[in-house]
Amino acid sequence: MLTNRPKTKLLVDGGDPEETLRIKSLMGFIDGQTTNPSLIAKNPEIQGRLAAGHRLSEQEEKDAYKKIVQSISPLVGDAGVSIEVFADLNSRAEEMLAQGQEMFTWIPHAYIKYPCTHEGLRAAEMSVQKSIRVNLTLCFSQEQAAAVYAATRGSREPVYVSPFIGRLDDRGEDGMDLVRNIKKMYERGDGHVHVLAASIRTINHLLCSFLLAAELATVPGKALQEWAAAGFPMPDQDFKYKAIDPKGEALKPIPYQELDLDQPWESFDLAHELTTEGIQKFVADYRSTLKRSA
Ligand code: G3P
């Protein structure tokens, strides 16, 4: 059991209620959960149906997603469950919003995930006006995070932005710097956007997220189990984050940019190739579960 709870809220990054239950028993609590199309495609029940030769219709996929989220929701705390809309590179904000509005009714504390793209931000802007909680995902740049801030200003509920650490590390850039830079930039803001450290792969990422005072961190079950097995270490005064890749190569620092949060969100450069690739991967994983005609 984790007795010394960090200030950073801890979420399970996964799509299997059984796993969430196991982690909850291990830690004694869990603040929330994030899901996405890739994680839902890996859900054991969906995988079982695919192994038996049954591909899903779009309606069956949606029903399965709803069932998974409804099983997870009672297990977690007030950080809620993040549910991702199905969006490809051509999806319009209105389509995403329509999905988001429906998904938001599935459970009491839903956060609707939209990608950090022009259309995703437009959907988020409309959502917060309707008091729908949002989580802007696939964030890979400080400019995207500035746009999230500007597009959701006035939201009554905290808005989440999810910088993806591990995927930046994968291409030799120090993903933790993105979290550090966003936190620094938001110091001058009104606090309505909370940083949700995501794509966490290691205990090192997790401890550094605590140190940077990320409001939330979403962590795969495997990494939480490793953290538990190590006795839930916390970063002490001597903790120094090692910005290295798994081969021990130094990661390239990401410089801080001076950005004005008062600018209109459309003025920020939203383009990032990892956001595009991330959407393509989600679409491919989602489609892998569907009937071929779908
Ligand atoms: O929370 C984001 C996460 O699901 C992506 O993680 O390991 O696929 O980069 P990863």
PDB file of C-alpha atoms and ligand atoms in Angstrom:
ATOM      1  CA  MET A   1       0.000   0.000   0.000  1.00  0.00           C
ATOM      2  CA  LEU A   2       1.121   3.515  -0.777  1.00  0.00           C
ATOM      3  CA  THR A   3       0.972   5.508   2.452  1.00  0.00           C
ATOM      4  CA  ASN A   4       2.884   8.641   1.419  1.00  0.00           C
ATOM      5  CA  ARG A   5       0.650   9.847  -1.430  1.00  0.00           C
ATOM      6  CA  PRO A   6       2.275  12.190  -3.935  1.00  0.00           C
ATOM      7  CA  LYS A   7       0.590  15.517  -4.753  1.00  0.00           C
ATOM      8  CA  THR A   8       0.476  14.410  -8.379  1.00  0.00           C
ATOM      9  CA  LYS A   9      -2.717  12.452  -8.985  1.00  0.00           C
ATOM     10  CA  LEU A  10      -2.068   8.950 -10.277  1.00  0.00           C
ATOM     11  CA  LEU A  11      -4.028   7.496 -13.168  1.00  0.00           C
ATOM     12  CA  VAL A  12      -3.819   4.089 -14.793  1.00  0.00           C
ATOM     13  CA  ASP A  13      -3.064   4.275 -18.516  1.00  0.00           C
ATOM     14  CA  GLY A  14      -4.934   1.242 -19.801  1.00  0.00           C
ATOM     15  CA  GLY A  15      -8.103  -0.335 -21.121  1.00  0.00           C
ATOM     16  CA  ASP A  16      -8.711  -3.300 -18.838  1.00  0.00           C
ATOM     17  CA  PRO A  17     -10.885  -2.948 -15.699  1.00  0.00           C
ATOM     18  CA  GLU A  18      -9.281  -6.086 -14.178  1.00  0.00           C
ATOM     19  CA  GLU A  19      -5.883  -4.427 -14.390  1.00  0.00           C
ATOM     20  CA  THR A  20      -7.236  -1.247 -12.772  1.00  0.00           C
ATOM     21  CA  LEU A  21      -8.638  -3.358  -9.944  1.00  0.00           C
ATOM     22  CA  ARG A  22      -5.281  -5.128  -9.451  1.00  0.00           C
ATOM     23  CA  ILE A  23      -3.418  -1.806  -9.332  1.00  0.00           C
ATOM     24  CA  LYS A  24      -5.968  -0.379  -6.931  1.00  0.00           C
ATOM     25  CA  SER A  25      -5.465  -3.314  -4.564  1.00  0.00           C
ATOM     26  CA  LEU A  26      -1.704  -2.863  -4.819  1.00  0.00           C
ATOM     27  CA  MET A  27      -1.714   0.868  -4.101  1.00  0.00           C
ATOM     28  CA  GLY A  28      -4.845   1.208  -1.981  1.00  0.00           C
ATOM     29  CA  PHE A  29      -6.330   3.843  -4.298  1.00  0.00           C
ATOM     30  CA  ILE A  30      -6.234   5.100  -7.832  1.00  0.00           C
ATOM     31  CA  ASP A  31      -7.171   8.676  -8.761  1.00  0.00           C
ATOM     32  CA  GLY A  32      -8.275   8.106 -12.321  1.00  0.00           C
ATOM     33  CA  GLN A  33      -7.766   6.369 -15.646  1.00  0.00           C
ATOM     34  CA  THR A  34      -6.918   7.299 -19.199  1.00  0.00           C
ATOM     35  CA  THR A  35      -7.963   5.209 -22.184  1.00  0.00           C
ATOM     36  CA  ASN A  36      -7.385   5.550 -25.916  1.00  0.00           C
ATOM     37  CA  PRO A  37      -8.271   3.529 -29.056  1.00  0.00           C
ATOM     38  CA  SER A  38      -5.001   1.533 -28.931  1.00  0.00           C
ATOM     39  CA  LEU A  39      -5.547   0.565 -25.286  1.00  0.00           C
ATOM     40  CA  ILE A  40      -9.187  -0.377 -25.917  1.00  0.00           C
ATOM     41  CA  ALA A  41      -8.142  -2.560 -28.879  1.00  0.00           C
ATOM     42  CA  LYS A  42      -5.843  -4.438 -26.445  1.00  0.00           C
ATOM     43  CA  ASN A  43      -8.661  -5.078 -23.921  1.00  0.00           C
ATOM     44  CA  PRO A  44      -8.693  -8.853 -23.175  1.00  0.00           C
ATOM     45  CA  GLU A  45     -12.416  -9.263 -23.934  1.00  0.00           C
ATOM     46  CA  ILE A  46     -12.067  -7.524 -27.323  1.00  0.00           C
ATOM     47  CA  GLN A  47      -8.924  -9.539 -28.060  1.00  0.00           C
ATOM     48  CA  GLY A  48     -10.836 -12.726 -27.143  1.00  0.00           C
ATOM     49  CA  ARG A  49     -13.588 -11.876 -29.617  1.00  0.00           C
ATOM     50  CA  LEU A  50     -11.027 -11.178 -32.349  1.00  0.00           C
ATOM     51  CA  ALA A  51      -9.202 -14.445 -31.594  1.00  0.00           C
ATOM     52  CA  ALA A  52     -12.541 -16.265 -31.995  1.00  0.00           C
ATOM     53  CA  GLY A  53     -12.823 -14.716 -35.471  1.00  0.00           C
ATOM     54  CA  HIS A  54     -15.372 -12.046 -34.554  1.00  0.00           C
ATOM     55  CA  ARG A  55     -14.577  -8.550 -35.732  1.00  0.00           C
ATOM     56  CA  LEU A  56     -16.760  -5.800 -34.315  1.00  0.00           C
ATOM     57  CA  SER A  57     -19.216  -3.450 -35.989  1.00  0.00           C
ATOM     58  CA  GLU A  58     -18.749   0.234 -35.124  1.00  0.00           C
ATOM     59  CA  GLN A  59     -21.745  -0.024 -32.809  1.00  0.00           C
ATOM     60  CA  GLU A  60     -20.312  -3.116 -31.059  1.00  0.00           C
ATOM     61  CA  GLU A  61     -16.978  -1.331 -30.637  1.00  0.00           C
ATOM     62  CA  LYS A  62     -18.712   1.670 -29.099  1.00  0.00           C
ATOM     63  CA  ASP A  63     -20.771  -0.561 -26.791  1.00  0.00           C
ATOM     64  CA  ALA A  64     -17.623  -2.429 -25.729  1.00  0.00           C
ATOM     65  CA  TYR A  65     -15.808   0.862 -25.014  1.00  0.00           C
ATOM     66  CA  LYS A  66     -18.781   2.083 -22.951  1.00  0.00           C
ATOM     67  CA  LYS A  67     -18.874  -1.156 -20.957  1.00  0.00           C
ATOM     68  CA  ILE A  68     -15.123  -0.960 -20.227  1.00  0.00           C
ATOM     69  CA  VAL A  69     -15.354   2.659 -19.097  1.00  0.00           C
ATOM     70  CA  GLN A  70     -18.407   1.934 -16.936  1.00  0.00           C
ATOM     71  CA  SER A  71     -16.551  -0.907 -15.199  1.00  0.00           C
ATOM     72  CA  ILE A  72     -13.512   1.281 -14.541  1.00  0.00           C
ATOM     73  CA  SER A  73     -15.374   4.394 -13.382  1.00  0.00           C
ATOM     74  CA  PRO A  74     -16.435   3.127  -9.905  1.00  0.00           C
ATOM     75  CA  LEU A  75     -12.868   1.998  -9.176  1.00  0.00           C
ATOM     76  CA  VAL A  76     -11.237   5.403  -9.550  1.00  0.00           C
ATOM     77  CA  GLY A  77     -11.290   8.761  -7.797  1.00  0.00           C
ATOM     78  CA  ASP A  78     -12.014  12.321  -8.812  1.00  0.00           C
ATOM     79  CA  ALA A  79      -9.462  12.532 -11.628  1.00  0.00           C
ATOM     80  CA  GLY A  80     -12.111  10.633 -13.596  1.00  0.00           C
ATOM     81  CA  VAL A  81     -11.870   8.465 -16.673  1.00  0.00           C
ATOM     82  CA  SER A  82     -10.630   9.947 -19.948  1.00  0.00           C
ATOM     83  CA  ILE A  83     -12.506   8.652 -23.001  1.00  0.00           C
ATOM     84  CA  GLU A  84     -11.143   9.338 -26.480  1.00  0.00           C
ATOM     85  CA  VAL A  85     -13.251  10.217 -29.511  1.00  0.00           C
ATOM     86  CA  PHE A  86     -12.534   8.314 -32.733  1.00  0.00           C
ATOM     87  CA  ALA A  87     -10.898  10.876 -34.994  1.00  0.00           C
ATOM     88  CA  ASP A  88      -8.863  10.603 -38.162  1.00  0.00           C
ATOM     89  CA  LEU A  89      -6.950  13.369 -39.886  1.00  0.00           C
ATOM     90  CA  ASN A  90     -10.108  14.543 -41.691  1.00  0.00           C
ATOM     91  CA  SER A  91     -12.492  14.541 -38.721  1.00  0.00           C
ATOM     92  CA  ARG A  92     -14.305  17.818 -38.212  1.00  0.00           C
ATOM     93  CA  ALA A  93     -14.780  19.408 -34.801  1.00  0.00           C
ATOM     94  CA  GLU A  94     -18.552  18.999 -35.006  1.00  0.00           C
ATOM     95  CA  GLU A  95     -18.228  15.198 -35.472  1.00  0.00           C
ATOM     96  CA  MET A  96     -15.831  14.962 -32.536  1.00  0.00           C
ATOM     97  CA  LEU A  97     -18.120  17.091 -30.382  1.00  0.00           C
ATOM     98  CA  ALA A  98     -21.134  14.895 -31.195  1.00  0.00           C
ATOM     99  CA  GLN A  99     -19.179  11.815 -30.054  1.00  0.00           C
ATOM    100  CA  GLY A 100     -17.848  13.666 -27.015  1.00  0.00           C
ATOM    101  CA  GLN A 101     -21.319  14.760 -25.941  1.00  0.00           C
ATOM    102  CA  GLU A 102     -22.536  11.173 -26.018  1.00  0.00           C
ATOM    103  CA  MET A 103     -19.452   9.708 -24.310  1.00  0.00           C
ATOM    104  CA  PHE A 104     -19.730  12.342 -21.590  1.00  0.00           C
ATOM    105  CA  THR A 105     -23.061  10.777 -20.510  1.00  0.00           C
ATOM    106  CA  TRP A 106     -21.532   7.302 -20.064  1.00  0.00           C
ATOM    107  CA  ILE A 107     -20.167   7.889 -16.543  1.00  0.00           C
ATOM    108  CA  PRO A 108     -20.360  10.536 -13.823  1.00  0.00           C
ATOM    109  CA  HIS A 109     -16.785  11.854 -14.129  1.00  0.00           C
ATOM    110  CA  ALA A 110     -15.803  11.625 -17.790  1.00  0.00           C
ATOM    111  CA  TYR A 111     -13.064  13.614 -19.487  1.00  0.00           C
ATOM    112  CA  ILE A 112     -13.370  13.702 -23.275  1.00  0.00           C
ATOM    113  CA  LYS A 113     -10.108  13.346 -25.163  1.00  0.00           C
ATOM    114  CA  TYR A 114      -9.560  15.358 -28.307  1.00  0.00           C
ATOM    115  CA  PRO A 115      -6.271  15.551 -30.221  1.00  0.00           C
ATOM    116  CA  CYS A 116      -4.110  18.714 -30.150  1.00  0.00           C
ATOM    117  CA  THR A 117      -5.064  19.686 -33.696  1.00  0.00           C
ATOM    118  CA  HIS A 118      -7.000  22.650 -35.058  1.00  0.00           C
ATOM    119  CA  GLU A 119     -10.227  20.623 -35.180  1.00  0.00           C
ATOM    120  CA  GLY A 120      -9.546  18.976 -31.813  1.00  0.00           C
ATOM    121  CA  LEU A 121      -9.102  22.379 -30.200  1.00  0.00           C
ATOM    122  CA  ARG A 122     -12.220  23.703 -31.855  1.00  0.00           C
ATOM    123  CA  ALA A 123     -14.109  20.716 -30.418  1.00  0.00           C
ATOM    124  CA  ALA A 124     -12.587  21.416 -26.995  1.00  0.00           C
ATOM    125  CA  GLU A 125     -13.531  25.077 -27.174  1.00  0.00           C
ATOM    126  CA  MET A 126     -17.157  24.154 -27.909  1.00  0.00           C
ATOM    127  CA  SER A 127     -17.107  21.422 -25.251  1.00  0.00           C
ATOM    128  CA  VAL A 128     -16.028  23.638 -22.375  1.00  0.00           C
ATOM    129  CA  GLN A 129     -18.787  26.071 -23.319  1.00  0.00           C
ATOM    130  CA  LYS A 130     -21.180  23.168 -22.749  1.00  0.00           C
ATOM    131  CA  SER A 131     -19.465  22.245 -19.428  1.00  0.00           C
ATOM    132  CA  ILE A 132     -17.992  19.053 -20.889  1.00  0.00           C
ATOM    133  CA  ARG A 133     -14.678  18.181 -19.223  1.00  0.00           C
ATOM    134  CA  VAL A 134     -11.837  17.762 -21.732  1.00  0.00           C
ATOM    135  CA  ASN A 135      -8.360  16.240 -22.005  1.00  0.00           C
ATOM    136  CA  LEU A 136      -6.262  17.436 -24.952  1.00  0.00           C
ATOM    137  CA  THR A 137      -4.120  14.513 -25.976  1.00  0.00           C
ATOM    138  CA  LEU A 138      -1.133  13.890 -28.267  1.00  0.00           C
ATOM    139  CA  CYS A 139       0.559  17.098 -27.071  1.00  0.00           C
ATOM    140  CA  PHE A 140       4.136  17.316 -28.300  1.00  0.00           C
ATOM    141  CA  SER A 141       4.913  21.042 -28.235  1.00  0.00           C
ATOM    142  CA  GLN A 142       4.706  24.032 -25.946  1.00  0.00           C
ATOM    143  CA  GLU A 143       2.788  25.912 -28.679  1.00  0.00           C
ATOM    144  CA  GLN A 144       0.090  23.221 -28.644  1.00  0.00           C
ATOM    145  CA  ALA A 145      -0.150  23.575 -24.852  1.00  0.00           C
ATOM    146  CA  ALA A 146      -0.418  27.372 -25.175  1.00  0.00           C
ATOM    147  CA  ALA A 147      -3.266  26.889 -27.663  1.00  0.00           C
ATOM    148  CA  VAL A 148      -5.010  24.473 -25.251  1.00  0.00           C
ATOM    149  CA  TYR A 149      -4.836  27.158 -22.575  1.00  0.00           C
ATOM    150  CA  ALA A 150      -6.184  29.897 -24.844  1.00  0.00           C
ATOM    151  CA  ALA A 151      -8.943  27.772 -26.422  1.00  0.00           C
ATOM    152  CA  THR A 152     -10.373  26.606 -23.087  1.00  0.00           C
ATOM    153  CA  ARG A 153     -10.114  29.807 -21.095  1.00  0.00           C
ATOM    154  CA  GLY A 154     -13.179  30.270 -18.905  1.00  0.00           C
ATOM    155  CA  SER A 155     -13.738  26.545 -18.396  1.00  0.00           C
ATOM    156  CA  ARG A 156     -15.477  25.928 -15.084  1.00  0.00           C
ATOM    157  CA  GLU A 157     -13.776  22.555 -14.671  1.00  0.00           C
ATOM    158  CA  PRO A 158     -10.023  21.932 -14.867  1.00  0.00           C
ATOM    159  CA  VAL A 159      -8.899  21.117 -18.391  1.00  0.00           C
ATOM    160  CA  TYR A 160      -6.217  18.447 -18.865  1.00  0.00           C
ATOM    161  CA  VAL A 161      -3.387  18.641 -21.362  1.00  0.00           C
ATOM    162  CA  SER A 162      -1.407  15.449 -21.984  1.00  0.00           C
ATOM    163  CA  PRO A 163       2.232  15.878 -23.042  1.00  0.00           C
ATOM    164  CA  PHE A 164       3.562  12.534 -24.330  1.00  0.00           C
ATOM    165  CA  ILE A 165       6.988  12.039 -22.758  1.00  0.00           C
ATOM    166  CA  GLY A 166       8.069   8.594 -24.007  1.00  0.00           C
ATOM    167  CA  ARG A 167       7.296   9.259 -27.665  1.00  0.00           C
ATOM    168  CA  LEU A 168       9.552  12.340 -27.652  1.00  0.00           C
ATOM    169  CA  ASP A 169      12.268  10.299 -25.918  1.00  0.00           C
ATOM    170  CA  ASP A 170      11.827   7.665 -28.668  1.00  0.00           C
ATOM    171  CA  ARG A 171      13.120  10.139 -31.198  1.00  0.00           C
ATOM    172  CA  GLY A 172      15.974  11.381 -29.061  1.00  0.00           C
ATOM    173  CA  GLU A 173      14.326  14.479 -27.545  1.00  0.00           C
ATOM    174  CA  ASP A 174      13.955  14.951 -23.797  1.00  0.00           C
ATOM    175  CA  GLY A 175      10.202  14.528 -23.287  1.00  0.00           C
ATOM    176  CA  MET A 176      10.472  15.651 -19.650  1.00  0.00           C
ATOM    177  CA  ASP A 177      11.558  19.084 -20.914  1.00  0.00           C
ATOM    178  CA  LEU A 178       8.158  19.486 -22.554  1.00  0.00           C
ATOM    179  CA  VAL A 179       6.434  18.929 -19.196  1.00  0.00           C
ATOM    180  CA  ARG A 180       8.911  21.329 -17.510  1.00  0.00           C
ATOM    181  CA  ASN A 181       8.358  24.018 -20.177  1.00  0.00           C
ATOM    182  CA  ILE A 182       4.560  23.779 -20.080  1.00  0.00           C
ATOM    183  CA  LYS A 183       4.522  23.990 -16.273  1.00  0.00           C
ATOM    184  CA  LYS A 184       6.773  27.061 -16.410  1.00  0.00           C
ATOM    185  CA  MET A 185       4.625  28.727 -19.091  1.00  0.00           C
ATOM    186  CA  TYR A 186       1.417  28.063 -17.118  1.00  0.00           C
ATOM    187  CA  GLU A 187       2.871  29.750 -14.004  1.00  0.00           C
ATOM    188  CA  ARG A 188       1.741  33.015 -15.571  1.00  0.00           C
ATOM    189  CA  GLY A 189      -1.745  31.659 -16.261  1.00  0.00           C
ATOM    190  CA  ASP A 190      -4.944  31.295 -14.238  1.00  0.00           C
ATOM    191  CA  GLY A 191      -4.426  27.608 -13.392  1.00  0.00           C
ATOM    192  CA  HIS A 192      -7.388  26.279 -15.382  1.00  0.00           C
ATOM    193  CA  VAL A 193      -5.239  23.790 -17.337  1.00  0.00           C
ATOM    194  CA  HIS A 194      -3.724  20.865 -15.435  1.00  0.00           C
ATOM    195  CA  VAL A 195      -0.716  19.023 -16.810  1.00  0.00           C
ATOM    196  CA  LEU A 196      -1.255  15.275 -17.148  1.00  0.00           C
ATOM    197  CA  ALA A 197       2.150  13.661 -17.762  1.00  0.00           C
ATOM    198  CA  ALA A 198       1.531  10.872 -20.290  1.00  0.00           C
ATOM    199  CA  SER A 199       3.393   8.243 -22.312  1.00  0.00           C
ATOM    200  CA  ILE A 200       5.297   7.453 -19.113  1.00  0.00           C
ATOM    201  CA  ARG A 201       7.489   4.407 -19.565  1.00  0.00           C
ATOM    202  CA  THR A 202       9.776   4.357 -16.522  1.00  0.00           C
ATOM    203  CA  ILE A 203       9.895   5.047 -12.785  1.00  0.00           C
ATOM    204  CA  ASN A 204      12.383   7.780 -13.683  1.00  0.00           C
ATOM    205  CA  HIS A 205       9.691   9.543 -15.776  1.00  0.00           C
ATOM    206  CA  LEU A 206       7.225   9.189 -12.910  1.00  0.00           C
ATOM    207  CA  LEU A 207       9.567  10.593 -10.241  1.00  0.00           C
ATOM    208  CA  CYS A 208      10.510  13.506 -12.470  1.00  0.00           C
ATOM    209  CA  SER A 209       6.790  14.224 -13.044  1.00  0.00           C
ATOM    210  CA  PHE A 210       6.385  14.435  -9.240  1.00  0.00           C
ATOM    211  CA  LEU A 211       9.348  16.782  -9.007  1.00  0.00           C
ATOM    212  CA  LEU A 212       7.975  19.041 -11.741  1.00  0.00           C
ATOM    213  CA  ALA A 213       4.650  19.103  -9.849  1.00  0.00           C
ATOM    214  CA  ALA A 214       2.594  17.796 -12.760  1.00  0.00           C
ATOM    215  CA  GLU A 215      -0.971  17.864 -11.452  1.00  0.00           C
ATOM    216  CA  LEU A 216      -1.547  14.345 -12.801  1.00  0.00           C
ATOM    217  CA  ALA A 217       0.395  11.451 -14.288  1.00  0.00           C
ATOM    218  CA  THR A 218      -0.993   8.522 -16.221  1.00  0.00           C
ATOM    219  CA  VAL A 219       1.063   5.386 -15.916  1.00  0.00           C
ATOM    220  CA  PRO A 220       0.816   1.923 -17.505  1.00  0.00           C
ATOM    221  CA  GLY A 221      -0.009  -0.856 -15.017  1.00  0.00           C
ATOM    222  CA  LYS A 222       3.399  -2.447 -15.609  1.00  0.00           C
ATOM    223  CA  ALA A 223       5.287   0.702 -14.559  1.00  0.00           C
ATOM    224  CA  LEU A 224       3.056   1.118 -11.477  1.00  0.00           C
ATOM    225  CA  GLN A 225       3.803  -2.485 -10.527  1.00  0.00           C
ATOM    226  CA  GLU A 226       7.537  -1.807 -10.853  1.00  0.00           C
ATOM    227  CA  TRP A 227       7.164   1.297  -8.709  1.00  0.00           C
ATOM    228  CA  ALA A 228       5.278  -0.732  -6.069  1.00  0.00           C
ATOM    229  CA  ALA A 229       7.893  -3.520  -6.181  1.00  0.00           C
ATOM    230  CA  ALA A 230      10.607  -0.906  -5.562  1.00  0.00           C
ATOM    231  CA  GLY A 231       8.692   0.233  -2.437  1.00  0.00           C
ATOM    232  CA  PHE A 232       7.068   3.352  -3.971  1.00  0.00           C
ATOM    233  CA  PRO A 233      10.231   5.514  -4.006  1.00  0.00           C
ATOM    234  CA  MET A 234       9.751   9.298  -4.084  1.00  0.00           C
ATOM    235  CA  PRO A 235      12.249  11.822  -5.460  1.00  0.00           C
ATOM    236  CA  ASP A 236      14.444  13.029  -2.584  1.00  0.00           C
ATOM    237  CA  GLN A 237      16.687  16.106  -2.487  1.00  0.00           C
ATOM    238  CA  ASP A 238      19.427  14.233  -4.323  1.00  0.00           C
ATOM    239  CA  PHE A 239      17.150  13.024  -7.119  1.00  0.00           C
ATOM    240  CA  LYS A 240      18.491  13.992 -10.504  1.00  0.00           C
ATOM    241  CA  TYR A 241      16.585  13.071 -13.632  1.00  0.00           C
ATOM    242  CA  LYS A 242      18.786  11.228 -16.090  1.00  0.00           C
ATOM    243  CA  ALA A 243      17.793  12.399 -19.571  1.00  0.00           C
ATOM    244  CA  ILE A 244      19.004   9.314 -21.388  1.00  0.00           C
ATOM    245  CA  ASP A 245      17.412   6.810 -23.733  1.00  0.00           C
ATOM    246  CA  PRO A 246      17.287   3.050 -22.979  1.00  0.00           C
ATOM    247  CA  LYS A 247      20.701   2.663 -24.655  1.00  0.00           C
ATOM    248  CA  GLY A 248      22.204   5.287 -22.367  1.00  0.00           C
ATOM    249  CA  GLU A 249      22.436   7.976 -25.090  1.00  0.00           C
ATOM    250  CA  ALA A 250      21.801  11.565 -23.924  1.00  0.00           C
ATOM    251  CA  LEU A 251      18.440  13.017 -24.970  1.00  0.00           C
ATOM    252  CA  LYS A 252      18.392  16.386 -26.727  1.00  0.00           C
ATOM    253  CA  PRO A 253      17.040  19.229 -24.550  1.00  0.00           C
ATOM    254  CA  ILE A 254      13.868  20.992 -25.721  1.00  0.00           C
ATOM    255  CA  PRO A 255      14.341  24.758 -25.279  1.00  0.00           C
ATOM    256  CA  TYR A 256      11.760  26.928 -23.502  1.00  0.00           C
ATOM    257  CA  GLN A 257       9.811  29.350 -25.716  1.00  0.00           C
ATOM    258  CA  GLU A 258       8.442  32.715 -24.600  1.00  0.00           C
ATOM    259  CA  LEU A 259       4.764  32.519 -25.598  1.00  0.00           C
ATOM    260  CA  ASP A 260       1.932  34.871 -24.767  1.00  0.00           C
ATOM    261  CA  LEU A 261      -1.041  32.940 -23.382  1.00  0.00           C
ATOM    262  CA  ASP A 262      -3.309  35.899 -24.094  1.00  0.00           C
ATOM    263  CA  GLN A 263      -3.027  35.427 -27.844  1.00  0.00           C
ATOM    264  CA  PRO A 264      -5.945  33.793 -29.727  1.00  0.00           C
ATOM    265  CA  TRP A 265      -5.453  30.030 -29.828  1.00  0.00           C
ATOM    266  CA  GLU A 266      -5.489  29.945 -33.640  1.00  0.00           C
ATOM    267  CA  SER A 267      -2.294  32.044 -33.666  1.00  0.00           C
ATOM    268  CA  PHE A 268      -0.195  29.200 -32.225  1.00  0.00           C
ATOM    269  CA  ASP A 269       1.562  26.687 -34.462  1.00  0.00           C
ATOM    270  CA  LEU A 270      -0.295  23.426 -33.837  1.00  0.00           C
ATOM    271  CA  ALA A 271       1.560  21.252 -36.339  1.00  0.00           C
ATOM    272  CA  HIS A 272       3.648  18.382 -34.987  1.00  0.00           C
ATOM    273  CA  GLU A 273       4.445  15.222 -36.898  1.00  0.00           C
ATOM    274  CA  LEU A 274       4.088  13.057 -33.784  1.00  0.00           C
ATOM    275  CA  THR A 275       0.517  14.318 -33.362  1.00  0.00           C
ATOM    276  CA  THR A 276      -0.219  13.290 -36.957  1.00  0.00           C
ATOM    277  CA  GLU A 277       1.471   9.903 -36.501  1.00  0.00           C
ATOM    278  CA  GLY A 278      -0.333   9.417 -33.185  1.00  0.00           C
ATOM    279  CA  ILE A 279      -3.738   9.955 -34.811  1.00  0.00           C
ATOM    280  CA  GLN A 280      -2.814   7.532 -37.614  1.00  0.00           C
ATOM    281  CA  LYS A 281      -1.788   4.895 -35.079  1.00  0.00           C
ATOM    282  CA  PHE A 282      -5.041   5.288 -33.108  1.00  0.00           C
ATOM    283  CA  VAL A 283      -7.047   4.947 -36.339  1.00  0.00           C
ATOM    284  CA  ALA A 284      -5.107   1.812 -37.362  1.00  0.00           C
ATOM    285  CA  ASP A 285      -5.563   0.170 -33.939  1.00  0.00           C
ATOM    286  CA  TYR A 286      -9.259   1.057 -33.882  1.00  0.00           C
ATOM    287  CA  ARG A 287      -9.767  -0.322 -37.396  1.00  0.00           C
ATOM    288  CA  SER A 288      -7.931  -3.552 -36.500  1.00  0.00           C
ATOM    289  CA  THR A 289     -10.897  -4.494 -34.313  1.00  0.00           C
ATOM    290  CA  LEU A 290     -13.584  -3.674 -36.892  1.00  0.00           C
ATOM    291  CA  LYS A 291     -15.334  -5.746 -39.542  1.00  0.00           C
ATOM    292  CA  ARG A 292     -13.591  -5.224 -42.876  1.00  0.00           C
ATOM    293  CA  SER A 293     -16.570  -3.461 -44.439  1.00  0.00           C
ATOM    294  CA  ALA A 294     -16.606  -0.898 -41.604  1.00  0.00           C
TER     295      ALA A 294
HETATM  296  O1  G3P B   1      -1.140   8.135 -22.128  1.00  0.00           O
HETATM  297  C1  G3P B   1      -0.609   8.069 -23.380  1.00  0.00           C
HETATM  298  C2  G3P B   1      -0.203   6.693 -23.725  1.00  0.00           C
HETATM  299  O2  G3P B   1      -1.246   5.791 -23.769  1.00  0.00           O
HETATM  300  C3  G3P B   1       0.703   6.605 -24.874  1.00  0.00           C
HETATM  301  O3  G3P B   1       1.729   5.846 -24.413  1.00  0.00           O
HETATM  302  O4  G3P B   1       3.618   4.337 -24.512  1.00  0.00           O
HETATM  303  O5  G3P B   1       1.991   4.456 -26.440  1.00  0.00           O
HETATM  304  O6  G3P B   1       3.574   6.319 -25.994  1.00  0.00           O
HETATM  305  P1  G3P B   1       2.786   5.201 -25.393  1.00  0.00           P
END
